[in-house]
Amino acid sequence: MGRRTLFFVSDQAGVTAETLGHSLMTQFEGLEFRAVTLPFVSTLDKAEEAVRRINRTALEDGVRPIVFSTLVQDDLREVVRTSNGLCLDFFAAFVGPLEQELDTRSTHRTGRAHGIADPALYSARINATNFALANDDGVGGDYEHADVVLIGVSRCGKTPTCLYLAWQYGVFAANYPLTDEDLEAARLPVRLESHLDKLFALTIKPERLQQIRNERRPNSRYASAQQVRFELRAAEALVAGRGIPSLDTTDCSIEEIASRILNTTGIERRNRA
C-alpha cells in the first residue's frame, strides 16, 4: 500500500484533531502517512474549499484520504462529510452520546478546547512558563516558589520537560544540572538541600546521552563515553542515596515524562477548570 494522506480539519488551530488523529495512527505500524492540517475552517466557503482539496488529493493519490474532523458547527460538518475521504468526526462520535447521557444539548461553541475560556488558567500557564525560563539550568534559583525542581546531568531532558509542564499544566518547574563538582563531592548543592521534597531526577542510558552530546559538541570530553558513564553513575548514586524519585527518559516522550512526574509527585494539573 502506498502513502496515505491524513487531513486534520478544525474550526480552530487543529491541535485536538492532530493529537487524536496521530494517537490513532500510531497503532498502524509499517504504513507511510502524509499529514495535512486545515485549520480555521469556520465558514461554509472554507468548508467547501477543504472538500475540494480533499477530493483533489483523493484523485491524485488514487486512494481516499483519511479525514479527522473536530468541527463543531453542524452545517460545516455536513459539508466536509460529502468529501471523497474517510471522514472520522470526533464531535459526532463523542458529543452526541454525551448529550444523550446528560440529557442536555451541548453549546456547539467553537474554540472551547484551546481558546482562552478561562483567563485565570491561561495567565497561570503564562506565569509558569516565565518561571521555567527564569529558573532554567540552575539560573534564578527561586526554588521556594517551585512545584518541582528537576535535577540530572546535562542533556537528559530537564529544560523541555519544565517548559512542557509549565505551558501544558501551569506547573512551576525549575531545573538544576548536576555538575562535575556536585558529582565528585557526591552531595547535593546547598541551595537544593532545603527543597529536598521538591526534587525529581531525570536520567538516561549512556549510549543515548553520548549520542545527544556528540551532536552538540562532537569529539569533546563532554561527549566522551568515559565522561558520560561517570556522570550518570555518580548522579544515580547521589539520587538513590537521598531517596529522590527518578525516571529514565531514554524511551519516553516529553508528554510521557511530564505525566509520570505529575503522577508520582501528585502535583496538581492546572489546565482545567
Coordinates of C-alpha atoms in Angstrom, one line a residue:
M1 CA 0.0 0.0 0.0
G2 CA 1.3 3.5 -0.9
R3 CA 1.4 6.5 1.2
R4 CA -2.0 7.7 2.6
T5 CA -2.8 11.3 3.2
L6 CA -4.3 12.4 6.6
F7 CA -6.3 15.6 6.8
F8 CA -6.9 17.3 10.2
V9 CA -9.8 19.6 9.8
S10 CA -10.7 22.1 12.5
D11 CA -12.5 25.3 13.1
Q12 CA -9.7 26.4 15.3
A13 CA -5.9 25.7 15.4
G14 CA -6.3 22.0 14.8
V15 CA -4.4 20.9 17.9
T16 CA -7.2 18.5 19.1
A17 CA -7.6 16.9 15.6
E18 CA -3.9 16.4 15.3
T19 CA -3.4 15.0 18.7
L20 CA -6.3 12.5 18.5
G21 CA -5.6 11.6 14.9
H22 CA -1.9 11.0 15.4
S23 CA -2.6 8.9 18.5
L24 CA -4.9 6.6 16.5
M25 CA -2.4 6.3 13.6
T26 CA 0.4 5.2 15.8
Q27 CA -1.4 1.9 16.1
F28 CA -0.7 1.2 12.4
E29 CA 3.0 0.3 12.0
G30 CA 4.8 0.0 8.7
L31 CA 2.5 2.4 6.9
E32 CA 3.5 5.7 5.5
F33 CA 1.3 8.8 6.0
R34 CA 1.4 12.4 4.9
A35 CA -0.3 14.8 7.3
V36 CA -2.1 18.0 6.2
T37 CA -3.8 20.3 8.7
L38 CA -6.6 22.6 7.6
P39 CA -7.2 25.0 10.5
F40 CA -9.8 27.7 11.0
V41 CA -12.4 26.1 8.7
S42 CA -15.1 28.4 10.2
T43 CA -17.3 29.3 7.2
L44 CA -19.2 27.4 4.5
D45 CA -16.8 28.8 1.9
K46 CA -13.8 27.4 3.8
A47 CA -15.5 24.1 4.4
E48 CA -16.2 23.8 0.6
E49 CA -12.6 24.7 -0.1
A50 CA -11.5 22.0 2.3
V51 CA -13.7 19.4 0.5
R52 CA -12.2 20.5 -2.9
R53 CA -8.7 20.0 -1.5
I54 CA -9.6 16.6 0.0
N55 CA -11.2 15.5 -3.3
R56 CA -8.2 16.7 -5.4
T57 CA -5.9 14.7 -3.1
A58 CA -8.1 11.6 -3.5
L59 CA -7.8 11.9 -7.2
E60 CA -4.0 12.4 -7.2
D61 CA -3.3 9.6 -4.7
G62 CA -5.7 7.2 -6.2
V63 CA -7.0 6.3 -2.8
R64 CA -9.3 8.2 -0.5
P65 CA -7.6 10.3 2.3
I66 CA -8.4 9.9 5.9
V67 CA -10.1 12.9 7.4
F68 CA -10.1 13.7 11.1
S69 CA -12.5 16.4 11.9
T70 CA -13.2 18.4 15.1
L71 CA -15.6 20.8 13.5
V72 CA -18.3 21.9 15.9
Q73 CA -21.0 23.6 13.7
D74 CA -23.4 21.1 12.2
D75 CA -23.5 22.8 8.7
L76 CA -19.8 22.7 8.4
R77 CA -19.6 19.1 9.4
E78 CA -22.2 18.2 6.9
V79 CA -20.2 19.8 4.1
V80 CA -17.0 18.0 5.0
R81 CA -18.8 14.7 5.2
T82 CA -19.6 15.0 1.5
S83 CA -15.8 14.7 0.6
N84 CA -14.2 11.7 -1.0
G85 CA -12.4 10.8 2.2
L86 CA -12.9 8.5 5.1
C87 CA -14.4 11.1 7.5
L88 CA -13.9 10.5 11.2
D89 CA -15.9 13.1 13.0
F90 CA -14.8 13.3 16.6
F91 CA -17.6 15.7 17.6
A92 CA -20.3 13.3 16.4
A93 CA -18.6 10.3 17.9
F94 CA -18.4 11.8 21.4
V95 CA -20.6 14.8 21.9
G96 CA -23.8 13.1 20.6
P97 CA -23.6 10.2 23.2
L98 CA -22.7 12.7 25.9
E99 CA -25.8 14.8 25.1
Q100 CA -28.0 11.7 25.4
E101 CA -26.4 10.6 28.7
L102 CA -26.5 14.1 30.2
D103 CA -29.9 14.9 28.7
T104 CA -28.5 18.3 27.8
R105 CA -27.8 19.9 24.5
S106 CA -24.1 21.0 24.1
T107 CA -23.3 24.6 23.4
H108 CA -21.7 23.9 19.9
R109 CA -19.4 26.8 20.7
T110 CA -16.1 26.8 18.8
G111 CA -12.7 27.5 20.5
R112 CA -13.6 26.0 23.8
A113 CA -10.7 23.4 23.9
H114 CA -7.8 25.7 23.2
G115 CA -9.1 29.2 23.4
I116 CA -8.9 31.5 26.4
A117 CA -12.1 30.2 28.0
D118 CA -10.7 30.8 31.5
P119 CA -8.4 33.9 31.6
A120 CA -7.1 32.9 35.1
L121 CA -5.9 29.5 33.9
Y122 CA -4.4 31.0 30.8
S123 CA -2.5 33.5 32.9
A124 CA -1.3 30.7 35.2
R125 CA 0.2 28.9 32.3
I126 CA 1.9 32.1 31.1
N127 CA 3.3 32.8 34.6
A128 CA 4.5 29.2 34.9
T129 CA 6.3 29.4 31.5
N130 CA 8.0 32.6 32.5
F131 CA 9.0 31.0 35.8
A132 CA 10.5 28.0 34.0
L133 CA 12.5 30.2 31.7
A134 CA 13.8 32.3 34.6
N135 CA 14.8 29.2 36.6
D136 CA 16.3 27.1 33.9
D137 CA 19.6 25.3 34.1
G138 CA 20.5 26.4 37.6
V139 CA 19.8 30.1 36.9
G140 CA 17.5 32.1 39.1
G141 CA 17.2 29.5 41.9
D142 CA 13.7 30.5 43.1
Y143 CA 13.1 27.0 44.4
E144 CA 10.8 28.4 47.2
H145 CA 8.0 29.0 44.7
A146 CA 8.7 25.9 42.5
D147 CA 6.2 23.0 42.5
V148 CA 9.0 20.7 41.3
V149 CA 12.8 21.0 40.7
L150 CA 14.2 18.6 38.1
I151 CA 17.8 17.6 38.6
G152 CA 20.1 15.4 36.5
V153 CA 23.1 15.6 34.2
S154 CA 23.3 17.8 31.2
R155 CA 21.1 16.9 28.2
C156 CA 18.8 14.4 29.9
G157 CA 15.6 16.4 29.1
K158 CA 15.2 18.8 32.0
T159 CA 14.5 22.0 30.1
P160 CA 12.0 20.8 27.6
T161 CA 10.1 18.9 30.4
C162 CA 10.0 22.0 32.5
L163 CA 8.6 24.1 29.7
Y164 CA 6.0 21.4 28.8
L165 CA 4.9 21.2 32.5
A166 CA 4.5 24.9 32.6
W167 CA 2.7 25.5 29.3
Q168 CA 0.5 22.4 29.4
Y169 CA -0.3 22.2 33.1
G170 CA 0.6 25.5 34.7
V171 CA 3.2 23.8 36.9
F172 CA 6.0 26.0 38.3
A173 CA 9.0 23.9 37.3
A174 CA 12.7 24.7 37.8
N175 CA 15.7 22.6 36.9
Y176 CA 19.3 22.3 38.1
P177 CA 22.1 20.5 36.2
L178 CA 24.3 18.3 38.4
T179 CA 27.9 19.5 37.7
D180 CA 31.2 17.6 37.9
E181 CA 31.8 19.4 41.2
D182 CA 28.5 18.2 42.7
L183 CA 29.1 14.6 41.4
E184 CA 32.7 14.4 42.6
A185 CA 31.7 15.6 46.0
A186 CA 28.8 13.2 46.0
R187 CA 26.4 15.7 47.6
L188 CA 23.6 18.0 46.6
P189 CA 24.2 21.7 46.2
V190 CA 23.5 23.6 49.4
R191 CA 20.7 25.6 47.8
L192 CA 18.8 22.4 47.0
E193 CA 19.1 20.8 50.4
S194 CA 16.2 22.8 51.9
H195 CA 13.9 21.7 48.9
L196 CA 14.6 18.0 49.0
D197 CA 10.8 17.2 48.9
K198 CA 10.5 19.1 45.6
L199 CA 13.4 17.3 43.8
F200 CA 12.8 14.9 40.9
A201 CA 15.6 13.3 39.0
L202 CA 15.9 12.5 35.3
T203 CA 18.4 10.0 34.0
I204 CA 19.1 8.4 30.6
K205 CA 21.0 5.5 29.2
P206 CA 24.7 6.2 28.5
E207 CA 24.6 5.4 24.8
R208 CA 21.7 7.8 24.1
L209 CA 23.3 10.6 26.2
Q210 CA 26.5 10.2 24.4
Q211 CA 24.7 10.4 21.0
I212 CA 22.9 13.6 22.1
R213 CA 26.0 15.3 23.5
N214 CA 28.1 14.3 20.4
E215 CA 25.6 16.1 18.2
R216 CA 26.0 19.2 20.4
R217 CA 29.8 19.1 20.9
P218 CA 31.4 16.4 18.6
N219 CA 34.6 14.7 19.8
S220 CA 34.7 16.5 23.1
R221 CA 35.4 15.3 26.6
Y222 CA 31.8 16.4 27.4
A223 CA 30.5 13.8 24.8
S224 CA 33.1 11.0 25.6
A225 CA 31.9 7.6 26.7
Q226 CA 34.1 7.8 29.9
Q227 CA 32.6 11.2 31.0
V228 CA 29.1 10.2 30.3
R229 CA 29.4 7.0 32.2
F230 CA 31.0 8.8 35.2
E231 CA 28.3 11.4 35.4
L232 CA 25.4 9.0 35.1
R233 CA 26.8 6.6 37.6
A234 CA 27.6 9.3 40.1
A235 CA 24.2 11.1 39.6
E236 CA 22.3 7.8 40.1
A237 CA 24.2 7.0 43.3
L238 CA 23.6 10.5 44.6
V239 CA 19.9 10.4 43.8
A240 CA 19.4 6.9 45.3
G241 CA 21.3 7.8 48.4
R242 CA 18.9 10.7 49.1
G243 CA 15.7 8.8 48.2
I244 CA 14.9 11.2 45.3
P245 CA 12.3 9.8 42.9
S246 CA 13.7 9.4 39.4
L247 CA 12.8 8.5 35.8
D248 CA 14.8 7.1 32.9
T249 CA 13.9 9.3 29.9
T250 CA 15.6 7.3 27.2
D251 CA 12.5 5.9 25.6
C252 CA 10.0 8.5 26.9
S253 CA 8.4 11.4 25.0
I254 CA 8.2 14.8 26.8
E255 CA 4.4 14.2 27.3
E256 CA 5.1 10.9 29.0
I257 CA 7.9 12.3 31.2
A258 CA 5.7 15.1 32.3
S259 CA 2.7 12.8 33.0
R260 CA 4.9 10.4 35.0
I261 CA 6.3 13.2 37.1
L262 CA 2.8 14.5 37.9
N263 CA 1.6 11.1 38.7
T264 CA 4.5 10.3 41.0
T265 CA 4.5 13.6 42.9
G266 CA 0.8 14.3 43.0
I267 CA 1.3 17.9 41.7
E268 CA -2.0 19.4 40.6
R269 CA -2.6 19.9 36.9
R270 CA -3.8 23.5 36.4
N271 CA -5.0 23.2 32.9
R272 CA -8.7 22.6 33.6
A273 CA -11.4 24.4 35.5

